[in-house]
XYZ file of C-alpha atoms in Angstrom:
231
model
C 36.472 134.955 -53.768
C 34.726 133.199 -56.543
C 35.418 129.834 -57.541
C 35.262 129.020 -61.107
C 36.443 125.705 -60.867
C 34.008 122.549 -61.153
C 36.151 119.493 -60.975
C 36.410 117.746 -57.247
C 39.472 116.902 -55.428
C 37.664 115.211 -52.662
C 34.365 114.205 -52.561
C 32.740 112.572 -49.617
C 29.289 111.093 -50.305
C 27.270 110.279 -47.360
C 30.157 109.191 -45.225
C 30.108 107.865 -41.792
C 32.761 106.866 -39.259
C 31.695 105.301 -36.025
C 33.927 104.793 -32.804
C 33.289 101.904 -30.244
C 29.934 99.887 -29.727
C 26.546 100.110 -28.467
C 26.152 102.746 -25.610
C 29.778 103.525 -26.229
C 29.222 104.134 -29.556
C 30.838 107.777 -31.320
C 29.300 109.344 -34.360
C 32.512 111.057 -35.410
C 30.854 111.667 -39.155
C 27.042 111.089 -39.789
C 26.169 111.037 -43.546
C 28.975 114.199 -44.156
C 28.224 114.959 -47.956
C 31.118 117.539 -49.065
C 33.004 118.151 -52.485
C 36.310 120.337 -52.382
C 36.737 122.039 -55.874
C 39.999 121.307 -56.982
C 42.843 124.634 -56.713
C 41.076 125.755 -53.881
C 41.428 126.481 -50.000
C 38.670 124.958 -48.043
C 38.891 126.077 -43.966
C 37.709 123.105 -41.431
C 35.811 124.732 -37.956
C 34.070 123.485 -34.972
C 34.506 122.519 -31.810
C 36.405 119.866 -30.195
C 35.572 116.513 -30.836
C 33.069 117.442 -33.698
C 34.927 115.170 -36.327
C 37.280 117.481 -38.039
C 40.166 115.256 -37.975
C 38.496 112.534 -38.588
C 36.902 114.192 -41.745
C 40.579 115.056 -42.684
C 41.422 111.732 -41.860
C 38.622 110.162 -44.210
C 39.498 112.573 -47.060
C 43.201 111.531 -47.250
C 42.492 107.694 -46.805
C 44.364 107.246 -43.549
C 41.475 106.091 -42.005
C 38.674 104.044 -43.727
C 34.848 105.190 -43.329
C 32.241 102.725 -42.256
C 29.838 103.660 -45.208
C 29.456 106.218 -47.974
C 32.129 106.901 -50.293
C 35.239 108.664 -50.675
C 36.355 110.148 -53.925
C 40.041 111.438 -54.767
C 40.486 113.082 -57.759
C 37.753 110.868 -59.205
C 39.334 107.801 -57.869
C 36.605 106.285 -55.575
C 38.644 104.431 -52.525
C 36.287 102.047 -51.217
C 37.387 99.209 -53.776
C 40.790 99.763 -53.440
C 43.382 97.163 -51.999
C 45.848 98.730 -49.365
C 48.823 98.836 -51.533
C 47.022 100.547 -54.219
C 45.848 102.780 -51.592
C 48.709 103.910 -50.195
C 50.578 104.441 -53.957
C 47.465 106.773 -54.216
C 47.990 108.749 -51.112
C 51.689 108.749 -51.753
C 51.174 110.360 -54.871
C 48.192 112.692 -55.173
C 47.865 113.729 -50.967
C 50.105 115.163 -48.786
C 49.247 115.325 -44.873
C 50.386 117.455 -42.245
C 49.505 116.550 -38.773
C 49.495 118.781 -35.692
C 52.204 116.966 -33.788
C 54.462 117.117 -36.846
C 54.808 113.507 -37.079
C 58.670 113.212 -38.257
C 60.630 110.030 -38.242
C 62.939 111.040 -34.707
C 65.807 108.604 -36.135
C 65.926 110.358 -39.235
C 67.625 114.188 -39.833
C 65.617 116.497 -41.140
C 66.806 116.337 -43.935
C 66.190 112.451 -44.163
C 62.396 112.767 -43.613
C 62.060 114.641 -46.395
C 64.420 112.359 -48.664
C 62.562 109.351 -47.826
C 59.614 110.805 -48.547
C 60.837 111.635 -52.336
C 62.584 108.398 -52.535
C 59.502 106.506 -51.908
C 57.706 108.002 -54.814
C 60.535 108.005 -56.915
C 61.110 110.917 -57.820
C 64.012 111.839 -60.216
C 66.416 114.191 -58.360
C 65.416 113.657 -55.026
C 68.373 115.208 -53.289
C 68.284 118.226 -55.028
C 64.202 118.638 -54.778
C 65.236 117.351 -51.124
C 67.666 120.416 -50.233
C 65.447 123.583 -52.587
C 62.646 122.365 -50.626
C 64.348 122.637 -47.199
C 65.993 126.383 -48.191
C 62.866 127.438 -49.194
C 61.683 126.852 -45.823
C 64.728 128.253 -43.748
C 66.468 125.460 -43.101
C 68.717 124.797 -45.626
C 71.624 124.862 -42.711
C 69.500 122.543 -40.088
C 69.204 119.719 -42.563
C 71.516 117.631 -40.375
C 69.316 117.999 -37.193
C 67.051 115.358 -36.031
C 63.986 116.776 -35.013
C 65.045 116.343 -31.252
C 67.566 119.443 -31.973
C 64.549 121.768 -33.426
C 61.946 123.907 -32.580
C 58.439 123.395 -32.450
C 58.278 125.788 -35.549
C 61.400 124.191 -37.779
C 59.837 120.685 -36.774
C 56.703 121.836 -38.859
C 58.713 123.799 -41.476
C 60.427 120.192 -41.980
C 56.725 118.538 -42.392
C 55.738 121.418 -44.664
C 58.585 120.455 -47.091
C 57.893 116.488 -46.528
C 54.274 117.170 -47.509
C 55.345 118.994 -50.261
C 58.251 116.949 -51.680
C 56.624 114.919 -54.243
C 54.170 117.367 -55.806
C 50.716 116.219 -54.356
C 47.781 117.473 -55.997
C 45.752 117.775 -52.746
C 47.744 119.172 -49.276
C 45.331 118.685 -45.988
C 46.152 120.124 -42.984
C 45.468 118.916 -39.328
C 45.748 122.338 -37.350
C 49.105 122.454 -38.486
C 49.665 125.587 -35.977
C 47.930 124.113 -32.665
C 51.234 123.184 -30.996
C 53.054 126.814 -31.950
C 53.480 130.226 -30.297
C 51.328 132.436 -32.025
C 54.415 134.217 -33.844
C 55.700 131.207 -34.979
C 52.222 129.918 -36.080
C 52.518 132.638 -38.048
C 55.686 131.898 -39.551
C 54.583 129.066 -40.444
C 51.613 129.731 -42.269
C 52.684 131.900 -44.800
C 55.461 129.349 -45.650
C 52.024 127.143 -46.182
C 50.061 129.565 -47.696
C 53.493 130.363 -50.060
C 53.874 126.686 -51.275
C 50.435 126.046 -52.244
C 49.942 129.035 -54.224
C 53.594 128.512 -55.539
C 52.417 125.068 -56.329
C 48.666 125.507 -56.897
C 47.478 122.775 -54.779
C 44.107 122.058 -53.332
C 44.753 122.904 -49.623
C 42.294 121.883 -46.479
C 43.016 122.924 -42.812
C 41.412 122.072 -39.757
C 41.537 125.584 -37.603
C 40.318 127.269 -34.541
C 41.925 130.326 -35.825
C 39.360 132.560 -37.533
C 42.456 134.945 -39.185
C 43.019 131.793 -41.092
C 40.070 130.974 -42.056
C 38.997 134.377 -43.343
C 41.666 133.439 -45.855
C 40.122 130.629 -47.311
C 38.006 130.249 -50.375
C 35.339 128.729 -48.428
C 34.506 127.882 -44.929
C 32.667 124.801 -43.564
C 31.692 123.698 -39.651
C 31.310 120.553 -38.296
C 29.628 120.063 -35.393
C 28.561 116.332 -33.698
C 29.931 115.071 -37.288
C 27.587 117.009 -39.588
C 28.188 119.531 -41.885
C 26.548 122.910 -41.262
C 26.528 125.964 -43.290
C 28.460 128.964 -42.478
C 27.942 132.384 -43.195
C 30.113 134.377 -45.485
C 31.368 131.190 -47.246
């Protein structure tokens, strides 16, 4: 596919992110320079423990980077305060980690409402319950994610990442924890809401069926970027 687009979502500019000290120091990024065109879907590869996550990480502003500089939608975050990083996050990323990462006191229904809440979004219940049907679980919305399946716990963090319209959606291997039917499953649910939604979409995969999908396709490997073919 050609991209025609030229504005950045994310930008990372010579960014680094080291792990311990001294001898038991961890490159996890060394000097990563990468741009993801905005309205795009960008596929993450490489091998365990060759920084993917923490790339993803980086890109979203959950974790900080030790130098360089990381750019969302033009918004550079290294002079930003935490509260004015976190209203950025809230409002222009969504995240969805492997391990689903719901709130186990809340229903499912409740993670997703708090998430809408928080941004303040105008009709939150009823954003709250379309999201949830459009995902199958318009009749599980009262189940706390004890009571679900691997497959409807992710379905509920596809709609919480989705709730309040982010701009950019990354993607930890949101399918790593699934059978592959229900990886499946869940995947074209993914694939469904971004193009319903037109959002910039990352994902971390080991799956190559996914990323022959993707507009473009980018390896790590010991924290630098190296070209693939194809992309």
């Amino acid at each position: 596919m050609t991209i025609t687009t030229t504005a950045a979502a994310v930008e990372l500019r010579a960014v680094t992110r080291t792990y311990g000290t001294g001898d038991r120091a961890v490159n996890a990024l060394d000097r990563v320079d990468l741009r993801i065109p905005s309205a795009t879907f960008t596929a993450v590869m490489g091998p365990s423990g060759s920084g993917k996550s923490t790339l993803l990480h980086c890109a979203a502003g959950l974790d900080r980077a030790d130098g360089g500089e990381v750019v969302i939608d033009g918004v550079p975050l290294g002079g930003l305060r935490e509260r004015a990083l976190t209203r950025l996050r809230r409002d222009r990323v969504g995240f969805v980690f492997q391990n689903f990462q719901l709130l186990a006191n809340l229903t499912a229904r409740e993670n997703v409402l708090l998430t809408l809440e928080l941004a303040g979004v105008e009709g939150a219940a009823r954003r709250c319950d379309d999201l949830l049907a459009q995902v199958g679980l318009a009749r599980r919305g009262h189940h706390y994610p004890s009571q679900l399946s691997g497959g409807e716990q992710q379905r509920v963090a596809l709609a919480r990442a989705f709730a309040p319209r982010p701009s950019i959606l990354l993607a930890d291997e949101p399918t790593g924890n699934l059978d592959r039917e229900t990886a499946l499953t869940v995947l074209e649910l993914l694939f469904g809401l971004r193009e319903q939604h037109a959002r910039t979409l990352v994902i971390v995969t080991h799956d190559p069926e996914v990323a022959a999908r993707a507009d473009r396709r980018i390896a790590l490997r010991a924290g630098r970027v190296e070209p693939v073919s194809g992309s």
